[in-house]
XYZ file of C-alpha atoms in Angstrom:
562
model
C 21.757 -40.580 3.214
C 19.579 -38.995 5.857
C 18.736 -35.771 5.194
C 18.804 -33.033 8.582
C 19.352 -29.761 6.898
C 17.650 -28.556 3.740
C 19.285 -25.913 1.518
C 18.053 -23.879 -1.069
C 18.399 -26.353 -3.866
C 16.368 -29.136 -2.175
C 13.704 -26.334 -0.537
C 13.452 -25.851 -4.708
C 13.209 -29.402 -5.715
C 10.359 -29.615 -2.782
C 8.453 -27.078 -4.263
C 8.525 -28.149 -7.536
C 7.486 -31.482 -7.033
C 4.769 -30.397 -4.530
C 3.313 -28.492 -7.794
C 4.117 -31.315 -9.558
C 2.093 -33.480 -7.444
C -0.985 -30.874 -7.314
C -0.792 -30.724 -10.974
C -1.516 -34.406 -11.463
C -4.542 -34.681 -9.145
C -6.514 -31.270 -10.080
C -9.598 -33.242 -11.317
C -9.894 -34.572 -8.109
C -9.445 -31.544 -5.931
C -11.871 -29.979 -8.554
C -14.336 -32.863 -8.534
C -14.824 -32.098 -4.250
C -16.766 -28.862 -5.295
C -19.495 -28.647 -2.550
C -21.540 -27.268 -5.700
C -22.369 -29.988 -8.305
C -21.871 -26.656 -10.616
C -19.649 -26.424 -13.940
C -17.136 -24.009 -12.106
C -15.491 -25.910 -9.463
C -12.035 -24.661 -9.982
C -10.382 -24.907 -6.184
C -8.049 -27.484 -8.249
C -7.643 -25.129 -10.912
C -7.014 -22.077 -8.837
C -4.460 -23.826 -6.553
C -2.684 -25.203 -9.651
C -2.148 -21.850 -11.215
C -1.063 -20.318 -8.346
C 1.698 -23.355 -7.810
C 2.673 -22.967 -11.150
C 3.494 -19.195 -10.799
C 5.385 -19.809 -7.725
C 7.487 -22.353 -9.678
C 8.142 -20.641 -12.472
C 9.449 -17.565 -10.297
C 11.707 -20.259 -8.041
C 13.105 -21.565 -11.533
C 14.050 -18.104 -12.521
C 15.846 -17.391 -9.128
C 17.677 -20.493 -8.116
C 20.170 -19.737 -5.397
C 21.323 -21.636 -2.718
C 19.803 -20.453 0.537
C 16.822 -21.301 1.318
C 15.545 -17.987 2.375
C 16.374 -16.726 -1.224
C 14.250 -19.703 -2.444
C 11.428 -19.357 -0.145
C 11.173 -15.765 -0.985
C 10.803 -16.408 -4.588
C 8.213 -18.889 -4.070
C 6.514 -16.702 -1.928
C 6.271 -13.634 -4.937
C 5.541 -16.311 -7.768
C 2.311 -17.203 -5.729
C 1.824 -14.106 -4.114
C 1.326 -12.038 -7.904
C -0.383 -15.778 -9.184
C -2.874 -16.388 -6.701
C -6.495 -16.838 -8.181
C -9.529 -17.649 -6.465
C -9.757 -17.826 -2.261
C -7.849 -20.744 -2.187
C -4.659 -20.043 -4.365
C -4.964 -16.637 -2.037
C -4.807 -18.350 0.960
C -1.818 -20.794 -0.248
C -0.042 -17.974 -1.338
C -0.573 -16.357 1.990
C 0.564 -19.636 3.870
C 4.000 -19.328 1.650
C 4.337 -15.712 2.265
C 4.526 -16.370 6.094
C 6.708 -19.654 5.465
C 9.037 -17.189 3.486
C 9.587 -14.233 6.063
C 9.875 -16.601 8.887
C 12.980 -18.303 6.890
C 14.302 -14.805 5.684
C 18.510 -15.117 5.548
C 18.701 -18.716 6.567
C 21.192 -21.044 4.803
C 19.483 -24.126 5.977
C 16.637 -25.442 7.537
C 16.154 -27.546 10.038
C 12.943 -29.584 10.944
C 12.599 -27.331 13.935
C 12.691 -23.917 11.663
C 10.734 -25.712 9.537
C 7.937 -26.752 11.572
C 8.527 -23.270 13.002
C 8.108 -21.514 9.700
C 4.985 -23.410 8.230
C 3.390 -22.160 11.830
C 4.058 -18.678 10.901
C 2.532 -19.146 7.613
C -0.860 -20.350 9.124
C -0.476 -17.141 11.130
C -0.803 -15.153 8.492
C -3.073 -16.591 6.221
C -5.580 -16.183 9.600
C -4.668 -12.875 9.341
C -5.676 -12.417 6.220
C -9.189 -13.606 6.046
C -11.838 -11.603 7.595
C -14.101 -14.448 9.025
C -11.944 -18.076 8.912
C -14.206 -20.931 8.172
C -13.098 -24.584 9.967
C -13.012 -27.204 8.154
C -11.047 -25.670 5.401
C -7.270 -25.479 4.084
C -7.170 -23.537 7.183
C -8.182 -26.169 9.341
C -5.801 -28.651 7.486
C -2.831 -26.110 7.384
C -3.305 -25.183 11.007
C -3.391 -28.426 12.703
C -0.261 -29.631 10.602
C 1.537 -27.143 12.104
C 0.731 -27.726 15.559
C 1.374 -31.637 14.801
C 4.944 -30.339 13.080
C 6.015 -28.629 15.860
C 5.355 -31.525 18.222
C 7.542 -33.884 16.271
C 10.349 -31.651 15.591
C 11.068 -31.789 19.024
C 12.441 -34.881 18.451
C 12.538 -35.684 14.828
C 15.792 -34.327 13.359
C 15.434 -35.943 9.916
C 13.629 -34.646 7.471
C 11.725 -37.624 5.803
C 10.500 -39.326 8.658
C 9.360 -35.646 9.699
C 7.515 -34.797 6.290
C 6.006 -38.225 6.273
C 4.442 -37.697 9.977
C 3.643 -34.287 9.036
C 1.266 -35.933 5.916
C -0.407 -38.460 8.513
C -1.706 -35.335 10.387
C -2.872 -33.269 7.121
C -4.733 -36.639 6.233
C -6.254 -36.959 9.603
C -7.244 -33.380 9.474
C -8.710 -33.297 6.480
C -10.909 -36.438 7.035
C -12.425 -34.480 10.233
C -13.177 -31.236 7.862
C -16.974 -32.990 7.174
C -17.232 -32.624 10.666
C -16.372 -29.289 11.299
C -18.207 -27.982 8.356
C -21.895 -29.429 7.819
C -22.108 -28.561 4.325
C -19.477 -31.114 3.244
C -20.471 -33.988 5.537
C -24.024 -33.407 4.086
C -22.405 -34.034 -0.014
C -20.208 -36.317 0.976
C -16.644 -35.074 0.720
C -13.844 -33.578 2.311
C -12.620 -30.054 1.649
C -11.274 -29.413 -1.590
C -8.812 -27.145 -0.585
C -7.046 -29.069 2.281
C -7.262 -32.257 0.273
C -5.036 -29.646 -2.318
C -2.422 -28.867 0.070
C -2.249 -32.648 0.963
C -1.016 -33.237 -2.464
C 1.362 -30.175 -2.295
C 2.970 -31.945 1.157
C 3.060 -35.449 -0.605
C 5.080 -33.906 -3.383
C 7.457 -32.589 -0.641
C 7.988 -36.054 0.409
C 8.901 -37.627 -3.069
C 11.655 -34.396 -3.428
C 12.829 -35.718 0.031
C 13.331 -39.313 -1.097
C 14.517 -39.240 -4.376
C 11.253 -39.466 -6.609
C 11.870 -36.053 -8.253
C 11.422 -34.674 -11.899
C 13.494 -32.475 -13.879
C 12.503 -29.078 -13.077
C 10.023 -28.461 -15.228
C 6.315 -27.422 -14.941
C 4.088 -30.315 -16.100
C 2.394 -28.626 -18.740
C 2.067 -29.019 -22.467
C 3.416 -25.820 -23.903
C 1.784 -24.795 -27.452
C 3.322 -20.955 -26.652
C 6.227 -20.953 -29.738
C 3.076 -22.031 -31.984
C 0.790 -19.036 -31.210
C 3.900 -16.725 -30.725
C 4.315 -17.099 -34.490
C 0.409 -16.894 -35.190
C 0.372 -13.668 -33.207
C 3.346 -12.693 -35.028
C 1.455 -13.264 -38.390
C -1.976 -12.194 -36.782
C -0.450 -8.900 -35.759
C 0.887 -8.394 -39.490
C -2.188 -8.441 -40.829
C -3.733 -6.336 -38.066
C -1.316 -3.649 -39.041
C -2.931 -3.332 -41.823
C -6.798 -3.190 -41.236
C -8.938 -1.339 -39.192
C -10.533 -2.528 -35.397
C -13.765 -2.930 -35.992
C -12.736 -5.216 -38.999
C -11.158 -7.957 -36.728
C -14.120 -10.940 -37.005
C -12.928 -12.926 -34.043
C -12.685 -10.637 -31.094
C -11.092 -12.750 -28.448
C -7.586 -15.047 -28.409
C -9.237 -18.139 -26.106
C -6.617 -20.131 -24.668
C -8.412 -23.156 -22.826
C -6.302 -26.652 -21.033
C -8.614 -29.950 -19.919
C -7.742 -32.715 -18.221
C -9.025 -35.882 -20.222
C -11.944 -37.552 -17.909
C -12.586 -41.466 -18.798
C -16.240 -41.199 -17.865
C -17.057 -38.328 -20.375
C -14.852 -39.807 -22.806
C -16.714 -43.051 -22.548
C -20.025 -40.713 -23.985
C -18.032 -38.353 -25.987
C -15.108 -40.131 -27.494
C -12.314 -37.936 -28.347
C -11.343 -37.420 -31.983
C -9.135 -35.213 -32.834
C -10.171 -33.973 -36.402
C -13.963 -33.666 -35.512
C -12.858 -31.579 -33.163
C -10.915 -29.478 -34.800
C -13.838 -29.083 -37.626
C -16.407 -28.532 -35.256
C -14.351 -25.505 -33.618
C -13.313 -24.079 -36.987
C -16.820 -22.946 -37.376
C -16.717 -20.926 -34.678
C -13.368 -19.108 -34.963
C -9.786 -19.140 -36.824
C -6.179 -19.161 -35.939
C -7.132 -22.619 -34.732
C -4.263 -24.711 -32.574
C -4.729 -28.107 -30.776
C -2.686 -30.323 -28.570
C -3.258 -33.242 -27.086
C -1.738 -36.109 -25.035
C -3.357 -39.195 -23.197
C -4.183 -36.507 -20.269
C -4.481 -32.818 -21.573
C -6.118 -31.613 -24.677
C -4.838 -27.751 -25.036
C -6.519 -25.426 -27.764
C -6.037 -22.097 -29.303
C -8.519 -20.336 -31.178
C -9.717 -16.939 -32.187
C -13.071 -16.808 -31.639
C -16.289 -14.411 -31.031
C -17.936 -16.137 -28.260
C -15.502 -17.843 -25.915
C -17.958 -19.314 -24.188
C -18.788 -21.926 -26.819
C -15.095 -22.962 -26.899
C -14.941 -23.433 -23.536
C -17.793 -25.513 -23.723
C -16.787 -27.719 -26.282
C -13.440 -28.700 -24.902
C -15.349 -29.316 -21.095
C -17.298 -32.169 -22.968
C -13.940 -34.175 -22.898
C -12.900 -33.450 -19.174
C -12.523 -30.431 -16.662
C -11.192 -27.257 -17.028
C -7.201 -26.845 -16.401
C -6.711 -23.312 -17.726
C -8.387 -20.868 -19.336
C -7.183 -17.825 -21.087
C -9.414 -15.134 -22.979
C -7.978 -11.903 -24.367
C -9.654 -8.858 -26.546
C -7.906 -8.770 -29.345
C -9.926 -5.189 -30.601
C -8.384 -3.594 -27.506
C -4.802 -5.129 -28.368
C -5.183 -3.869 -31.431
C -6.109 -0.439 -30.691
C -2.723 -0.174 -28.867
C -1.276 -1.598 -31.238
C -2.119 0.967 -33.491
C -1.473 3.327 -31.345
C 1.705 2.712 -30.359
C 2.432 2.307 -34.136
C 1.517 5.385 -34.212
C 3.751 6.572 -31.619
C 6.910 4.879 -32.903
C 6.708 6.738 -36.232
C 6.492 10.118 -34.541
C 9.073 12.224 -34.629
C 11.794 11.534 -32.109
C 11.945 15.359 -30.809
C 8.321 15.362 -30.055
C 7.420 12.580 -27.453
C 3.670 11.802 -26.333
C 2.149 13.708 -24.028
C 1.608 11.736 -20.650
C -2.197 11.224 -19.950
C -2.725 12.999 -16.420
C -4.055 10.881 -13.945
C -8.314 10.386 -13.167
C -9.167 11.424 -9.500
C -11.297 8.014 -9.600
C -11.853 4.637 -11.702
C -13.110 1.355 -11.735
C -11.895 -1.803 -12.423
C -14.294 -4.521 -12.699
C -13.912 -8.270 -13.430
C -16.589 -10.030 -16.200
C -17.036 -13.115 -18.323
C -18.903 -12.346 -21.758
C -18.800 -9.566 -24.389
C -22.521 -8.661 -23.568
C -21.041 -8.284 -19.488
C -18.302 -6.672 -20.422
C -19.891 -3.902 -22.542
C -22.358 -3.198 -20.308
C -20.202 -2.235 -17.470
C -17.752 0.046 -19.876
C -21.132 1.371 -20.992
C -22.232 2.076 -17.051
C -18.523 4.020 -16.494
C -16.298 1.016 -15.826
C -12.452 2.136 -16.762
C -10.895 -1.394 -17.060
C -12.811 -5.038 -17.396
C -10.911 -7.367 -16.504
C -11.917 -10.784 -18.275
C -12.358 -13.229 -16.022
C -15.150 -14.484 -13.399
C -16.465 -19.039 -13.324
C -13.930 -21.484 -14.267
C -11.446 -18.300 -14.597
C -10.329 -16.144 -11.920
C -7.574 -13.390 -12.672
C -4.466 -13.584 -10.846
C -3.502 -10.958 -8.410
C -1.134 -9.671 -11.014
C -4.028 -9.722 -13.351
C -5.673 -7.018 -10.870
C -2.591 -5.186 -10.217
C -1.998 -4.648 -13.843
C -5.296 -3.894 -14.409
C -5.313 -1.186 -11.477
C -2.074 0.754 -13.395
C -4.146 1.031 -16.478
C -7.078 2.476 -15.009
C -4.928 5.695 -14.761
C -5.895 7.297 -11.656
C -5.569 8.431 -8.131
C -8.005 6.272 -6.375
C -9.287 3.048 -7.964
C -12.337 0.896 -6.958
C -12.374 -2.697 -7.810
C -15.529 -4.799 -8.373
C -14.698 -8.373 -8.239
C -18.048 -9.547 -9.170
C -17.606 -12.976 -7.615
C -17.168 -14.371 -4.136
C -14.027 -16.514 -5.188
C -12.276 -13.775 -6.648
C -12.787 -11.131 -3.464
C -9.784 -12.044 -1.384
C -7.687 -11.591 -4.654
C -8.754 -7.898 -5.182
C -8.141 -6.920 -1.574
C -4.447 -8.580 -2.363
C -3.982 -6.939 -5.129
C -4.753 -3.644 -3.093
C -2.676 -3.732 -1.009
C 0.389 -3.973 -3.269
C -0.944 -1.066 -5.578
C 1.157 2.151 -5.641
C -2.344 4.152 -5.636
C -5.213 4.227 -3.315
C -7.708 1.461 -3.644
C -11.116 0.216 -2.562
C -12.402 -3.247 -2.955
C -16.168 -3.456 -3.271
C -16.914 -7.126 -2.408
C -19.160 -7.850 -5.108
C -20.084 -11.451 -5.108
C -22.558 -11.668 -8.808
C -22.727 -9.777 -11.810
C -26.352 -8.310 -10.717
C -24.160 -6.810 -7.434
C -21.629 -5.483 -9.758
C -24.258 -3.423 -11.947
C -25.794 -2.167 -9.013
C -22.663 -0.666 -7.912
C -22.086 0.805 -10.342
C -25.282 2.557 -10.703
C -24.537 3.766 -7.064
C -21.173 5.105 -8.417
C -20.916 9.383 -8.146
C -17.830 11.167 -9.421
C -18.502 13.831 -7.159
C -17.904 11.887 -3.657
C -14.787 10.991 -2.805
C -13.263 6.981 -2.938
C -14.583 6.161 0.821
C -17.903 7.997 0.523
C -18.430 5.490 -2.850
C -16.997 2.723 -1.510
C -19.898 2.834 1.170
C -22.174 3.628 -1.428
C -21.883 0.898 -3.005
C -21.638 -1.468 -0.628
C -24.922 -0.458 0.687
C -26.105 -0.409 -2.883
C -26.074 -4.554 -3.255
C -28.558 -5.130 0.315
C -30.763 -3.948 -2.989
C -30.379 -6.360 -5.321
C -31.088 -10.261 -5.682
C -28.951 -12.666 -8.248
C -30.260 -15.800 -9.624
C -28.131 -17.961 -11.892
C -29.343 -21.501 -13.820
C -26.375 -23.739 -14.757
C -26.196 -27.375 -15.119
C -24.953 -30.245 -12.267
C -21.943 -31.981 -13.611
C -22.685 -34.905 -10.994
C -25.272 -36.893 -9.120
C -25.381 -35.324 -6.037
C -27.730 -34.851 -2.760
C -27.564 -31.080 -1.270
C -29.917 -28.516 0.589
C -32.683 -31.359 0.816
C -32.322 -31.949 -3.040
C -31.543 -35.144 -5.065
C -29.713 -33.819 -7.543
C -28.944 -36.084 -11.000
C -26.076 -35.410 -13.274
C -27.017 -33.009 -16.684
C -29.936 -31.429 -14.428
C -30.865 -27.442 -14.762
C -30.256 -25.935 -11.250
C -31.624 -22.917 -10.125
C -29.063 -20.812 -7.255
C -30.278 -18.414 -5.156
C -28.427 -17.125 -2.336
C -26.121 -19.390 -2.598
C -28.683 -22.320 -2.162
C -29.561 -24.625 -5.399
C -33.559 -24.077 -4.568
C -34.619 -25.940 -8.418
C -33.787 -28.651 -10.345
C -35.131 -30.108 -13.003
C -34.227 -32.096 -16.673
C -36.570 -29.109 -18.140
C -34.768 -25.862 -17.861
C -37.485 -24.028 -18.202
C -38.876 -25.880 -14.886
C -36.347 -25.277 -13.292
C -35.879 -21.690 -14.487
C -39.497 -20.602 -13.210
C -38.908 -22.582 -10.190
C -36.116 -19.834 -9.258
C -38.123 -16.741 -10.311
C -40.703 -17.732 -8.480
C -38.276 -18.172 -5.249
C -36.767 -14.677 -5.937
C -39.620 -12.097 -7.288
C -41.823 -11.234 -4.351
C -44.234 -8.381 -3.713
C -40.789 -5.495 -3.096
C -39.763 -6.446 -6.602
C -39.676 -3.650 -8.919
C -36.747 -4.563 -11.852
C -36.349 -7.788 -13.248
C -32.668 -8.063 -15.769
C -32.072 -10.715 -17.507
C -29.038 -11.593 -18.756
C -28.606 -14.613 -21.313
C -25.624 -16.821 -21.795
C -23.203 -18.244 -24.470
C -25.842 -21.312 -24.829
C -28.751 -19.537 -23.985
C -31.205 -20.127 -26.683
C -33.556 -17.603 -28.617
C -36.781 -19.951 -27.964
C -35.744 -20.204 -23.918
C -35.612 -16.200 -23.490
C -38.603 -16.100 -25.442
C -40.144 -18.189 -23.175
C -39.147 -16.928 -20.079
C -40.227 -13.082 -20.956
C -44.130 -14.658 -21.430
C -44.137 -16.688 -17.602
C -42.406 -12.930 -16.385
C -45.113 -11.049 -18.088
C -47.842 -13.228 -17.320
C -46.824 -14.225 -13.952
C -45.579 -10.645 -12.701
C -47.033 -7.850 -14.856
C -46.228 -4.742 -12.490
C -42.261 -6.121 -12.488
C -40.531 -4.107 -15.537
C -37.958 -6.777 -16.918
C -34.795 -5.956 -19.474
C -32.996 -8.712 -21.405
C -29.602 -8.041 -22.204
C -27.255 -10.498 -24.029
C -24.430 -11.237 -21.947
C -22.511 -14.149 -23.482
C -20.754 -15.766 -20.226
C -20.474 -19.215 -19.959
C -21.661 -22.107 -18.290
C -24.458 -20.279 -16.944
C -27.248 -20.068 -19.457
C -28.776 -17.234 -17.231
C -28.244 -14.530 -14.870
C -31.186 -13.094 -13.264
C -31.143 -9.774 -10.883
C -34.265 -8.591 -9.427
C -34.527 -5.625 -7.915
């Protein structure tokens, strides 16, 4: 049967397999990181944000396609995470208002409406980069409105449209140096190329039940919470050992199997030392855990020795609590006398870290919400929106403290009911010296500039780990090696990490410098700080330097000079 018209049920089977098909390929949109860094989550991010988008189809199944489209649209729109799941979600969300109160779709309207989504995902980044999903995106379109012309059915149509999103994204090295100098294509276009193949196996038959390919462990830690918060009814905050409900997903990896062989009861040993309320799931491709724990980080990094990240989850449990008790507190109350309403602040912050350490040291410089999230986990824009209510006020600054979780904020933004500024914090070190810049006295514009002139002050250095052999900025990099990133440029490697770490201090700390912070990680260990405070106070003696435990992971240290 040749399919011409699409209604809503088919538009829905599309997208579902279109997630399904991202879904089974994330390590490889992942593994095109430019950055032979722990963190490269474009797969991740992309997933997520198809996922959301699913989920909120699956919930509103009607038959028009406009109906469909604009559920698709909201699902990404309030699950978008990182640039590229914001940029997807903005492709969708012109796809959707373009096929507002159709029936049916034709090729032509369809071609039509994917060109008004790369309309306004243009719109929606400030400076668009070529050879990106952009690129990919935008010259599908243009190829998709050629060929509707004359193409009336839809398979032959989707399968033309793939030919040009291949061909496009095999020309993104060319457009953009950076990836023709690694080695790969984007990771983001190569992402929507899976999306589009999955539309094609919806179109010809090769479909799943509609279902989001994920093991689901949720009914287990429902009832664990359900016993947790039991207990916790009947004990005191600061008595809760394990602070944070860590939720991470990996996709099993045959090379890092072949050097760390997966056994299931090991495992589970090795991470009940570190936490309790342990849960862990596995098939022959995803390995899901559950755990309790104090320091995230070190659960993180034990499940990444088996594969890449998937999903990651991390909530405070103290701060559940509290409310907890508190609304306990609240439901016992007499029913004549209700709670009085908290007035609204003239001004918070909401600011987005990854470590205890982090995340008490911005509540402890006048942050109102922390949001946790930041490498290898961006929030959602829901996760921002929600995070904006509970701040409380009338005006709202957000600090996304990373570059990939930026376009998210400003989304988020614009959907709040209250005013808001995004700050476009890039690093940690940027986000503590906006704060510092923070006055309550000015108004939400006067400290919005503020602090954006505020981090032309500082510097950010960060030493992770390469997860690959790679060659980048003039550097042959070797799998396991300590890099050293500043300004976005890996400027040391080395097997030695402290090497490598004075190789980056020396590249940062100049003559200007003043304040050196250093901020230690989930692995960091007490020998290596020790070490680096001697070369800092031998090497630079007029610099003052402060060491603060921070706990994120995957990046044994954060350095901002100042």
């Amino acid at each position: 049967m040749v399919t011409r018209k699409l209604d809503g049920k088919a538009l829905a089977l599309m997208f579902v397999e279109g997630g399904k098909s991202l879904a089974d390929r994330v390590d490889v949109v992942d593994s095109l990181n430019v950055f032979p860094v722990p963190d490269g989550d474009t797969g991740t991010n992309m997933n997520l944000t198809m996922t959301s988008g699913v989920k909120e189809v699956q919930m509103h199944m009607k038959a028009d396609v406009g109906s469909v489209a604009g559920a698709f649209a909201k699902g990404l729109l309030m699950g978008a995470r990182g640039n590229s799941g914001v940029i997807l979600s903005q492709l969708f969300r012109g796809f959707s208002q373009s096929v507002k109160g159709s029936e049916e779709l034709t090729t032509k309207q369809f071609a039509e409406a994917i060109d008004a989504g790369v309309q306004t995902a243009y719109q929606a980044v400030m400076k668009p980069v070529e050879g990106t999903i952009l690129t990919v995106a935008k010259d599908t379109a243009k190829h998709a409105q050629q060929v509707a012309k004359k193409e009336t059915a839809f398979v032959p149509f989707m399968k033309s449209l793939i030919q040009a999103a291949e061909k496009s994204l095999k020309r993104t090295p060319e457009l953009l140096p950076v990836l023709k100098e690694v080695g790969v294509v984007d990771s983001g276009g190569q992402g929507l190329v899976y999306i589009y193949g999955g539309f094609l196996q919806a179109l010809t038959g090769e479909r799943t039940e509609m279902t989001v390919s994920e093991p689901d462990m949720s009914d287990l830690i429902k009832i664990e919470h359900h016993h947790m918060q039991n207990a916790h009814s009947h004990i005191a905050t600061e008595e809760i050992e394990f602070g944070y409900c860590t939720e991470v997903m990996v996709k099993f990896d045959e090379e890092k199997l072949t050097s760390s062989p997966y056994d299931e009861e090991a495992f589970r040993t090795e991470l009940s030392k570190i936490g309790d309320s342990l849960l862990v799931v596995s098939d022959d491709d995803l390995l899901k855990v559950h755990i309790h724990a104090e320091y995230p980080g070190e659960v993180i990094t034990a499940a990444q020795s088996y594969g890449p990240l998937v999903q990651v989850k991390i909530e405070n449990m103290r701060a559940q609590h509290e409310n907890l008790v508190s609304r306990g507190t609240e439901d016992h109350a007499a029913p004549t006398h209700q709670p009085e309403q908290k007035p609204l602040a003239e001004l918070a912050i909401v600011t987005v870290s990854m470590g205890e350490g982090i995340e008490k040291l911005f509540k402890g410089l006048g942050a109102s919400e922390v949001i946790a999230g930041g490498q290898t986990m961006n929030p959602s824009t829901e996760d921002i929106v929600e995070a904006i209510k509970r701040a409380h006020a009338h005006h709202v600054l957000v600090l996304p403290n990373n570059g990939n979780i930026v376009m998210a904020a400003e989304q988020a933004a614009e959907m709040s009911d209250v005013d808001v500024a995004v700050v476009p914090t890039k690093t940690v070190p940027q986000g503590l010296a906006a704060l510092l810049a923070f006055n309550p006295a000015k108004t939400l514009a006067e400290n919005a500039e503020g602090m954006k002139a505020a981090l032309a002050e500082v510097k950010t250095g960060e030493l992770t780990y390469a997860v690959r052999d790679t060659y980048i900025d003039e550097q042959k990099i070797e799998k396991g090696d300590f890099m050293g990133i500043f300004n976005k440029k890996i400027v040391s490697s080395s097997k030695a990490l402290m090497t490598s770490t004075k190789s980056l201090l020396l590249a940062m700390i100049d003559d200007d410098s003043e304040m050196l912070t250093v901020i230690s990680g989930a692995d960091a260990k007490t020998e290596d700080t020790e070490a680096i405070v001697a070369f800092v106070e031998e090497t630079f003696p007029e610099v003052e330097m402060d060491v603060v435990e921070g706990g994120q992971p995957l990046y044994s240290y954060i350095f901002s000079v100042e």
